[in-house]
Tab-separated table of C-alpha atoms and ligand atoms in Angstrom:
chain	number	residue	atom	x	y	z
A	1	UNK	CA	144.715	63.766	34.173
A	2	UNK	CA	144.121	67.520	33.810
A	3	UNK	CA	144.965	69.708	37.223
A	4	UNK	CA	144.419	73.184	37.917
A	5	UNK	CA	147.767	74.831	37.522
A	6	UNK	CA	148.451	75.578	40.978
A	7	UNK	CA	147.819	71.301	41.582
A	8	UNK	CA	150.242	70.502	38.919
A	9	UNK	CA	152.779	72.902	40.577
A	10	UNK	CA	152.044	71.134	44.160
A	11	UNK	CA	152.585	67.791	42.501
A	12	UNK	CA	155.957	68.848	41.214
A	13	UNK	CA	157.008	70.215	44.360
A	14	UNK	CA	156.305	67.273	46.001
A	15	UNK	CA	158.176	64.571	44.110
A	16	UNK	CA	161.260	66.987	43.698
A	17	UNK	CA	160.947	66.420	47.665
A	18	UNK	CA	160.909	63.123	47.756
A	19	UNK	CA	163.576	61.022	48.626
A	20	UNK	CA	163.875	57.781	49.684
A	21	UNK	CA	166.993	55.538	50.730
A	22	UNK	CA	167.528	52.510	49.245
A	23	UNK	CA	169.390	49.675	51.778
A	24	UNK	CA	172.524	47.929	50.554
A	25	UNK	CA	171.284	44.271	51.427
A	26	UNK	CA	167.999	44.924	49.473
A	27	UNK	CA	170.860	44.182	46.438
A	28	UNK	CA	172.035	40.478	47.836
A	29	UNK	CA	171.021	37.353	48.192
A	30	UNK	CA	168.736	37.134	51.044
A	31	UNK	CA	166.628	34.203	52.262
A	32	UNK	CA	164.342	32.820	55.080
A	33	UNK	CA	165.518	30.191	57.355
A	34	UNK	CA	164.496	27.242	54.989
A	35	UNK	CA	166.863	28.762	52.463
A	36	UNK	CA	168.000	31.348	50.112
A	37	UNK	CA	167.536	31.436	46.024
A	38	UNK	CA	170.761	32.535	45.067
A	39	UNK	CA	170.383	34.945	41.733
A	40	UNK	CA	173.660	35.060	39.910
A	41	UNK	CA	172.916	39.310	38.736
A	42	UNK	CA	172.642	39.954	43.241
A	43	UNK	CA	175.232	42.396	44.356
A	44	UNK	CA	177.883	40.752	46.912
A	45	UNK	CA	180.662	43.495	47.732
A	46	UNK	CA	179.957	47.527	48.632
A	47	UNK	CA	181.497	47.925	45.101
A	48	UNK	CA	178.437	46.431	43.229
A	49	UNK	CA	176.028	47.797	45.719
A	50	UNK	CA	176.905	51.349	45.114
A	51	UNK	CA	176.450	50.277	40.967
A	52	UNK	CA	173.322	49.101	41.725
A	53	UNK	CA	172.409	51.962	43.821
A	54	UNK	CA	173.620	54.644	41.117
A	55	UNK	CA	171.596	52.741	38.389
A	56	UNK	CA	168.296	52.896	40.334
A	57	UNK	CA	168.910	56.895	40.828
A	58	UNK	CA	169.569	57.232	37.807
A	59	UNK	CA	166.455	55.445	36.950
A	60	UNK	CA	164.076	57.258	39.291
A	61	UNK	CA	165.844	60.963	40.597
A	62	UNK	CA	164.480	59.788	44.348
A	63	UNK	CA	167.299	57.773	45.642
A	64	UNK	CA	170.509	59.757	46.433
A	65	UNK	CA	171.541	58.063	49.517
A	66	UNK	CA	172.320	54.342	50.408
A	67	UNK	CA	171.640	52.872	54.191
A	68	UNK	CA	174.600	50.691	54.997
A	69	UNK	CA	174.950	47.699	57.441
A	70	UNK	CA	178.523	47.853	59.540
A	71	UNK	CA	179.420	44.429	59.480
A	72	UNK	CA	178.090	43.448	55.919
A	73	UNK	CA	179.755	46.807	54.160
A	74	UNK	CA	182.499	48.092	56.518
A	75	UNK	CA	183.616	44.575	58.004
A	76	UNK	CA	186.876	46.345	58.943
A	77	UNK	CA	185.027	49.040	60.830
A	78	UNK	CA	186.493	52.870	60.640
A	79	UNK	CA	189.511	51.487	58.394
A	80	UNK	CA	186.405	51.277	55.637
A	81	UNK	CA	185.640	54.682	55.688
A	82	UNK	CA	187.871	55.764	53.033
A	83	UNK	CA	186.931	53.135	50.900
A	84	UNK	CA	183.502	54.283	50.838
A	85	UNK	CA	183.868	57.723	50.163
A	86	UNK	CA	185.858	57.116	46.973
A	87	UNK	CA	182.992	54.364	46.108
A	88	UNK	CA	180.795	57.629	46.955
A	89	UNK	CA	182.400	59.883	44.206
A	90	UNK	CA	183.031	57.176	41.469
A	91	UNK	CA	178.928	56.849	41.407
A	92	UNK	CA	177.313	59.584	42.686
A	93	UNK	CA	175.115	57.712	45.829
A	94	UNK	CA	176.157	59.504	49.288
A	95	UNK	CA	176.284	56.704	52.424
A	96	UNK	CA	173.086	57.081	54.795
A	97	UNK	CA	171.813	55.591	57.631
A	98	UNK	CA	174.591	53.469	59.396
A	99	UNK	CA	173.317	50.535	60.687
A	100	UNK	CA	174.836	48.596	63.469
A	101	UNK	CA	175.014	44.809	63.203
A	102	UNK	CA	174.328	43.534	67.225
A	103	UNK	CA	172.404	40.144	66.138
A	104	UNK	CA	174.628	38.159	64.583
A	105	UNK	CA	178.186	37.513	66.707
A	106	UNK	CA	177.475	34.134	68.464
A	107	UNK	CA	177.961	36.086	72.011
A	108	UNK	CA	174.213	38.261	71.678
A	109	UNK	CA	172.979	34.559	71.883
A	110	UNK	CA	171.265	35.864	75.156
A	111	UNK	CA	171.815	39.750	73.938
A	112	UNK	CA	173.833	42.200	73.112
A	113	UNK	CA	172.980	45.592	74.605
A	114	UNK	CA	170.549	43.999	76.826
A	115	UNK	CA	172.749	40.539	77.614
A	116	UNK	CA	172.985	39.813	81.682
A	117	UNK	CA	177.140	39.369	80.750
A	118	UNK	CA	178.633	43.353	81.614
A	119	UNK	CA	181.534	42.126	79.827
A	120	UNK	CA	179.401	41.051	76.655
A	121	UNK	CA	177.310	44.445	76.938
A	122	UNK	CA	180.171	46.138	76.871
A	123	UNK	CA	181.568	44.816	73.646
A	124	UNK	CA	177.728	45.114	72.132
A	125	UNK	CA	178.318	49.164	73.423
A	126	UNK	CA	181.654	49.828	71.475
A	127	UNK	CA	180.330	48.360	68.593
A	128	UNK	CA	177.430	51.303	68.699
A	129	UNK	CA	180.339	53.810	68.894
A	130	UNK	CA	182.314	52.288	66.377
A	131	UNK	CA	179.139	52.725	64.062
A	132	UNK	CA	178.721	56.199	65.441
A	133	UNK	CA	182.358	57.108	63.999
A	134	UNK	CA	181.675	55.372	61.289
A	135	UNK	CA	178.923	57.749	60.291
A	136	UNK	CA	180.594	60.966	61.473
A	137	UNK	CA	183.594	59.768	58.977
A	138	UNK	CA	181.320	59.324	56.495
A	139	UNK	CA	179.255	62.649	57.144
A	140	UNK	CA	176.169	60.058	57.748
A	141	UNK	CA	173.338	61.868	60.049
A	142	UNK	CA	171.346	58.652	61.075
A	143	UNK	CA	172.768	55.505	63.246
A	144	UNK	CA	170.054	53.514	63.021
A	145	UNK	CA	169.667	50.856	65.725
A	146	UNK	CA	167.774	47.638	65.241
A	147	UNK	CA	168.339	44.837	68.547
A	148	UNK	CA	166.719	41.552	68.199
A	149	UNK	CA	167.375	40.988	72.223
A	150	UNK	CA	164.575	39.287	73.869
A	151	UNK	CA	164.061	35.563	75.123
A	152	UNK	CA	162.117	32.193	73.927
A	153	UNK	CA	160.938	31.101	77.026
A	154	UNK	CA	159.156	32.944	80.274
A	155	UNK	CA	160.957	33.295	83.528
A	156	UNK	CA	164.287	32.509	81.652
A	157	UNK	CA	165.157	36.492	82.086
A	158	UNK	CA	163.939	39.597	83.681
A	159	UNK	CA	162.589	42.028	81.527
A	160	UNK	CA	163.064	45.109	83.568
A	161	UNK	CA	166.746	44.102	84.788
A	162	UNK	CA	166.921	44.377	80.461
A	163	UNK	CA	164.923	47.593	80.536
A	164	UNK	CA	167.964	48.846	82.912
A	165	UNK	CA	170.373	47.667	81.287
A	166	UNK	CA	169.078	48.756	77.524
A	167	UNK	CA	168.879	52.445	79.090
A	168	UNK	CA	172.297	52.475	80.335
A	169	UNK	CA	173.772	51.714	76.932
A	170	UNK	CA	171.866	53.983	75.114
A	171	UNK	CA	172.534	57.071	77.197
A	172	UNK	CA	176.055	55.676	76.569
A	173	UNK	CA	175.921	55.482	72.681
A	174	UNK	CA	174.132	59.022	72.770
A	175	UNK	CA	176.899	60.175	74.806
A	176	UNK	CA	179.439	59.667	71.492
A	177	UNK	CA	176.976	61.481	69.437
A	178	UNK	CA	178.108	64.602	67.446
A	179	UNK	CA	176.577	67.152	66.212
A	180	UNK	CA	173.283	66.589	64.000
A	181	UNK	CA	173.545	63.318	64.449
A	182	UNK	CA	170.896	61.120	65.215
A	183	UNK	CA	170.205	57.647	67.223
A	184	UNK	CA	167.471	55.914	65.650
A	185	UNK	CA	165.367	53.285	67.719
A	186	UNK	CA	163.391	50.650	65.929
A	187	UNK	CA	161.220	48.720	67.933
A	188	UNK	CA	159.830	44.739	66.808
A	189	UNK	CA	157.243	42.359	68.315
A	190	UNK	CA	159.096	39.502	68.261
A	191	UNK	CA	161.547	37.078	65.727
A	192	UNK	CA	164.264	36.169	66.106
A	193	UNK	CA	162.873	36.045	69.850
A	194	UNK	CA	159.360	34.331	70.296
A	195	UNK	CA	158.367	35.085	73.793
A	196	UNK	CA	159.746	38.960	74.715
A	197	UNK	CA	161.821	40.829	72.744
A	198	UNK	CA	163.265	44.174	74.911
A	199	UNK	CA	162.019	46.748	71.838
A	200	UNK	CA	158.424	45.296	70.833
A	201	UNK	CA	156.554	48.473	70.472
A	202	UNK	CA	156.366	52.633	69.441
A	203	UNK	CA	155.779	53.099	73.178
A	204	UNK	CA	158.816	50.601	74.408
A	205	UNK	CA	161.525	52.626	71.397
A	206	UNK	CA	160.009	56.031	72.439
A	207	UNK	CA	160.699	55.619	76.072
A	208	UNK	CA	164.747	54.513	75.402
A	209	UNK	CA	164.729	57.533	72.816
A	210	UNK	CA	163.723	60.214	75.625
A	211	UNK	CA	166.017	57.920	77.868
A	212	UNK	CA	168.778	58.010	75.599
A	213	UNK	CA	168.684	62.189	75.186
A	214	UNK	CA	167.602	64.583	72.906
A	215	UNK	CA	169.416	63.399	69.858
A	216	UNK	CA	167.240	60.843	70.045
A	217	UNK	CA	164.070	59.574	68.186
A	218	UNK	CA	162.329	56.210	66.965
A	219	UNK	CA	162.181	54.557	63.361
A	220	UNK	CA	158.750	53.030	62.035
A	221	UNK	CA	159.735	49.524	60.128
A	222	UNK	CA	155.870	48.920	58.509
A	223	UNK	CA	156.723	45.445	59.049
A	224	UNK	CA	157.184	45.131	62.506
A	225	UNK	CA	153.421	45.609	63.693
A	226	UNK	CA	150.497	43.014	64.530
A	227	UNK	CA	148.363	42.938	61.379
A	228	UNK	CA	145.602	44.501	63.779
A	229	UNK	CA	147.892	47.813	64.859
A	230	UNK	CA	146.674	50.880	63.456
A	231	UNK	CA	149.999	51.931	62.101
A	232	UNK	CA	149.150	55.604	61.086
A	233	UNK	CA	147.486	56.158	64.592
A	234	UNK	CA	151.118	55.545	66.063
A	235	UNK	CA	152.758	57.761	63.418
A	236	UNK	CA	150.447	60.381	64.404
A	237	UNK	CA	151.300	60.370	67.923
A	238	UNK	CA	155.152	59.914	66.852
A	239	UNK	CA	154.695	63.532	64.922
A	240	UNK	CA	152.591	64.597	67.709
A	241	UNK	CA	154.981	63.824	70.694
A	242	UNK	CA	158.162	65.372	68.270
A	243	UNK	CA	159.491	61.502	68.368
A	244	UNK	CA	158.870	60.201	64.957
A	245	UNK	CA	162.765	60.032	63.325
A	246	UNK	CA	161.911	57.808	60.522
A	247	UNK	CA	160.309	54.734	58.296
A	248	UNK	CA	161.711	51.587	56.719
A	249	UNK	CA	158.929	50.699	54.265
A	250	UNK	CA	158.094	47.374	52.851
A	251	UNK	CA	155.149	45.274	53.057
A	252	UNK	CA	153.892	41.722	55.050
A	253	UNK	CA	150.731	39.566	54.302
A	254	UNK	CA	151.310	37.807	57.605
A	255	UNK	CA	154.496	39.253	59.878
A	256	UNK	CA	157.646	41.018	59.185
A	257	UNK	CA	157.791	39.491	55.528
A	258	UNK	CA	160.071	42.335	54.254
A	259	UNK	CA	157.964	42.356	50.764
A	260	UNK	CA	157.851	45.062	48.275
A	261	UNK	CA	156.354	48.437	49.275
A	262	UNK	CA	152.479	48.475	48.381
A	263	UNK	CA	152.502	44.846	47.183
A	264	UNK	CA	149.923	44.120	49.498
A	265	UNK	CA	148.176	47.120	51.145
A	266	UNK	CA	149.423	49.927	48.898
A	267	UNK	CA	146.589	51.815	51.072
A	268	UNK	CA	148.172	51.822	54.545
A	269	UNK	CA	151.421	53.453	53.019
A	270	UNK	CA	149.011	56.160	51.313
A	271	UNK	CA	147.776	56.597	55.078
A	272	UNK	CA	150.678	57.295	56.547
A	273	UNK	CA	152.358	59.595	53.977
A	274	UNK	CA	149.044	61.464	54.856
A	275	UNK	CA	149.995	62.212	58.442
A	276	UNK	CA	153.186	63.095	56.799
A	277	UNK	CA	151.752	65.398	54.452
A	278	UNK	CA	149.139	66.771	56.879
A	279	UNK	CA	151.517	67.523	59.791
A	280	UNK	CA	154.047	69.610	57.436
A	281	UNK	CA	150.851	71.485	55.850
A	282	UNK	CA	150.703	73.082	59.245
A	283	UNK	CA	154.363	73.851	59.428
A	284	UNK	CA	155.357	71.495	61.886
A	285	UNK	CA	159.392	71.481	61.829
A	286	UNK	CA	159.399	66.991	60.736
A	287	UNK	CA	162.713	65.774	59.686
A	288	UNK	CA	161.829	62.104	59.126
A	289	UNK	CA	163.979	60.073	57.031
A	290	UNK	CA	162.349	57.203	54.357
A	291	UNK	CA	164.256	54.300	54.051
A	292	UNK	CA	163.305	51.228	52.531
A	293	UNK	CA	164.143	47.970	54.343
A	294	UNK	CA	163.305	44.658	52.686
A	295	UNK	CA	164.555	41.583	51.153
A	296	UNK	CA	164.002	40.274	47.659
A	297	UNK	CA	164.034	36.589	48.126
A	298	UNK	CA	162.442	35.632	44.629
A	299	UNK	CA	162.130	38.954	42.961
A	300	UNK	CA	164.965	40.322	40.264
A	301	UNK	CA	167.054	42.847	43.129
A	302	UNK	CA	167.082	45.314	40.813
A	303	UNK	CA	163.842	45.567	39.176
A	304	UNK	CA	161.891	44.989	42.445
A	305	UNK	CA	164.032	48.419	43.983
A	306	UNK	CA	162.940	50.395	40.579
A	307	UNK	CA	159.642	48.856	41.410
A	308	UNK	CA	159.477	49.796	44.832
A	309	UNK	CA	161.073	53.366	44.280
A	310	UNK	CA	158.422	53.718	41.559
A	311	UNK	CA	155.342	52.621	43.937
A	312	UNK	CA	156.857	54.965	46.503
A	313	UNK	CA	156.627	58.004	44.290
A	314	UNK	CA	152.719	56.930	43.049
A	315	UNK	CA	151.829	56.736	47.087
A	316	UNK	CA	153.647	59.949	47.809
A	317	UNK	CA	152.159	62.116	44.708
A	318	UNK	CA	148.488	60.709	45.552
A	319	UNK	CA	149.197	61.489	49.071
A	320	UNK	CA	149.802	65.287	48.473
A	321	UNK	CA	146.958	66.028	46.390
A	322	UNK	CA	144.358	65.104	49.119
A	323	UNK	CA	142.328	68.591	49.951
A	324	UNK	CA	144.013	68.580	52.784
A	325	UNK	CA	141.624	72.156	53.985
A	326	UNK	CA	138.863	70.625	52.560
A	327	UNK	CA	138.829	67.755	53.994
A	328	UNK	CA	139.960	68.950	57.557
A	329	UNK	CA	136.381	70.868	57.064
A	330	UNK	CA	134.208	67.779	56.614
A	331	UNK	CA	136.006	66.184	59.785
A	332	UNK	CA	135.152	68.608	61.339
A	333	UNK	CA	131.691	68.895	60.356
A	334	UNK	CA	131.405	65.183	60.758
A	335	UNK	CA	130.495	64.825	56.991
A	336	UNK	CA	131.406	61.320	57.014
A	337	UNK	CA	130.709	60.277	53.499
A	338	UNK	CA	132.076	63.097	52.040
A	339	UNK	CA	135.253	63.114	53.917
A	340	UNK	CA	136.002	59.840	53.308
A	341	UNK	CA	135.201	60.008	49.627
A	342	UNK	CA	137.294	62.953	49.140
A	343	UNK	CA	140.237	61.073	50.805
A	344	UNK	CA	140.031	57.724	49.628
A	345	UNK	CA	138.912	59.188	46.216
A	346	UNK	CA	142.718	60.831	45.920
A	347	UNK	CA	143.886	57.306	46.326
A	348	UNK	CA	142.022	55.804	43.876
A	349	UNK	CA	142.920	58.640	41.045
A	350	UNK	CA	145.475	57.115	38.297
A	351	UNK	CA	148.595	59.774	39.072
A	352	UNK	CA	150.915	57.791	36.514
A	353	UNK	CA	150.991	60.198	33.721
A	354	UNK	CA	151.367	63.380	36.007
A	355	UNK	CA	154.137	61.347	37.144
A	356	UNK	CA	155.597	60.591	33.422
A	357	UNK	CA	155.124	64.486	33.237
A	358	UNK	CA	157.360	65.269	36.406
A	359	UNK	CA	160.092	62.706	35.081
A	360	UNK	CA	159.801	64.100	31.341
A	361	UNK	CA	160.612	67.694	33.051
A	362	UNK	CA	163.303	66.678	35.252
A	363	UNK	CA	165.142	64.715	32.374
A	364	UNK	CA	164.423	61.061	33.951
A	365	UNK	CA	162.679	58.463	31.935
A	366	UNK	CA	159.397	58.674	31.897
A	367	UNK	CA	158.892	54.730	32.881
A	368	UNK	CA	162.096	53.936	34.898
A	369	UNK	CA	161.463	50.083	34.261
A	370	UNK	CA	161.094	49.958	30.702
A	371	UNK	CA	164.226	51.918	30.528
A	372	UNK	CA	165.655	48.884	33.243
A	373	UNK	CA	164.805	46.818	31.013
A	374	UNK	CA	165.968	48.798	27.768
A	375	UNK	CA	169.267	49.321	29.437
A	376	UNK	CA	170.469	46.054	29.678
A	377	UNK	CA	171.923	46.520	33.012
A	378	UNK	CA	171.130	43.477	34.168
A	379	UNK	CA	172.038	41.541	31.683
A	380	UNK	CA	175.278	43.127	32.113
A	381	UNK	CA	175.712	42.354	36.156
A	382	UNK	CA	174.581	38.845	35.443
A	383	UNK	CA	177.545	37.999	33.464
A	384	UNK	CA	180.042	40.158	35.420
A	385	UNK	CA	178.782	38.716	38.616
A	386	UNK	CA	178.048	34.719	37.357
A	387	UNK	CA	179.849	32.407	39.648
A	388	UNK	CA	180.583	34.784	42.603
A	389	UNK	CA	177.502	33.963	44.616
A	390	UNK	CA	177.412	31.966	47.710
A	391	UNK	CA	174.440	29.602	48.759
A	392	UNK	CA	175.338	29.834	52.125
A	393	UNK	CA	173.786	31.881	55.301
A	394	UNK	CA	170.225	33.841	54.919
A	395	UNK	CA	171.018	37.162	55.218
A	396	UNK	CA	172.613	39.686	52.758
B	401	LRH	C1	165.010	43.749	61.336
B	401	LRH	C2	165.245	44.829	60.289
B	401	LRH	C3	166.280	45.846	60.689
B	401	LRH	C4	167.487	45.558	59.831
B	401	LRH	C5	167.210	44.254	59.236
B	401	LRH	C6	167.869	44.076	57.914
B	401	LRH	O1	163.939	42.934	60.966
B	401	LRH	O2	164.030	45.408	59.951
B	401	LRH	O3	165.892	47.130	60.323
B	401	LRH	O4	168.621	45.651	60.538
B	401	LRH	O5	165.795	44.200	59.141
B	402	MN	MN1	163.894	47.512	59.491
């Protein structure tokens, strides 16, 4: 794939700006409610996730930093932070996004930051500040705040008396903020709640966010839309309205299936790394983090991160050699065809070897899964790890 010179050097520039955090439960054993398939390689303490985290940098040169849940990686809270700093140095993978854990204590059974209990809403509040210190111990920018509050049933609670409530404790939680940091809102139609959950949509999360104060903005999961929702129309307006904070990126055939990114519609993430691409073209200050949230029920941990990390990097480069001038041109002109040809046609071009090239030059293997494979990493895990894993629980 021959580019001008000038192309080549925008495709380099590019990937060395891509980054993209990898999350520490993508590494364990994770299930659905009718089970989990327990792999005897899948990482069960912070200690093996930060091994498994180093080897797929190492792999791919796009994955320096590490989103952590509180209560599956710091279970003792602040007391952890030490722990994870050394973990930090010994493999060269920085903590990122903290990630408070305010859906599984058996008092959020009617909420946490939203439950009618003060007393309970309370507790659910002090556990957002404990993640806030958390991250400012471990120089972590993003608390990133996922709430599956809502209700099964209509007229079992008011949904504005929530609303209230939700805004209180996030203008609370901002409050403890330092600064630089940020409070990250991502919003969900529905499970685990089936008939309202308190933060369904972009519109619901970017209300709290301006609520909340200036530090602010909401997160993107790709997962968490209705199959019909025109998911780069809402990034737009994120960018637009100064709101959009950041992505977790995986895939669904049918809801929030937490697949791997582009396993399914490798086109809609193309999309939306074009807004990306097309709002810094015109020098728009964006300081969106990419995150990758999924689970890998049946797929080797491991391999399917490479995999996604590796799909991620395809997207982005394709993404960022659309004419962006031209095309803004034809749209303008109305030139339907030709527009659309000119975008989808960067989709469709094979950027795999420019992308060996980029890898070649920055000392990385040129195929990061062959050298998985070659590398016998897993192999290794697998029999340092037999015997460890649980079957119980879903989740990480
Ligand atoms: C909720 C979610 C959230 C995480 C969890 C692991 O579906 O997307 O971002 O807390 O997955
Ligand atoms: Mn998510």
């Amino acid at each position: 794939m021959s580019l001008s010179k000038d192309l080549n050097e925008r495709a380099f520039r590019a990937l060395d700006a891509f980054q993209i955090e990898i999350p520490s439960w993508g590494f364990a054993n994770t299930g659905t409610r009718f089970g989990k398939f327990v792999q005897a390689a899948a990482a069960s303490t912070i200690e093996e996730k930060f091994s498994d985290a180093a080897q797929v940098h190492k792999l791919t040169g796009s994955t320096p930093t590490m989103a952590l849940h509180v209560l599956w990686d710091l279970p003792a809270g602040v007391e952890d932070v030490e722990k994870v700093r050394s973990l930090e140095q010994n493999h060269g993978i920085r903590a990122g996004s903290i990630n408070p854990n305010l859906f599984q204590d058996q008092e959020y059974k009617f909420g946490s930051l939203c439950n009618p209990s003060a007393e309970i809403r309370g507790r659910a509040v002090q556990h957002m500040i404990d993640s806030i210190r958390i991250a400012a111990g471990l120089g972590s920018r993003d608390i990133s705040l996922w709430l599956p509050d809502g209700s099964n049933y209509p007229g079992t609670q008011s949904i504005r008396r929530r609303v209230g409530w939700l805004e209180e404790a996030l203008q609370a939680s901002h409050a403890e903020l330092k600064e630089g940091q940020r409070l990250l809102v991502e919003y969900k139609p529905f499970e685990p709640a089936f008939y309202h959950t308190d933060i369904a949509d972009w519109g619901m999360a970017l209300h709290l966010a301006k609520v909340a104060g200036p530090q602010a903005k909401v997160l993107v999961d790709t997962g968490h839309h209705y199959s019909a929702q025109n998911i780069e129309q809402l990034v737009a307006w994120l960018i637009h309205t100064g709101m959009l904070g950041g992505f977790h990126f995986n895939d669904r055939r049918y809801a929030d299936d937490d697949l791997t990114l582009g396993s399914i519609d490798p086109y809609q993430v193309f999309r939306i790394f074009h807004e990306i691409h097309v709002a810094s073209g015109e020098g728009l200050e964006l300081d969106v983090a990419f995150m990758i949230d999924q689970s890998h029920n049946l797929k080797g941990k491991v391999e399917a991160m490479v995999q996604t990390v590796m799909s991620a990097q395809e997207l982005w480069l394709k993404s960022a050699l659309v004419d962006r001038e031209q095309l803004a041109v034809l749209q303008d002109k109305c030139e339907l065809v030709r527009a659309e040809e000119l975008f989808r046609g960067a989709f469709w071009q094979d950027v795999r070897p420019l992308l060996a090239e980029w890898r070649e030059a920055r000392g990385l293997p040129v195929d990061p899964m062959c050298a998985l494979r070659e590398s016998g990493y897993v192999e290794q895990i697998t029999k340092e790890r037999a015997g460890k894993q649980s079957t119980g629980g879903s989740y990480a």
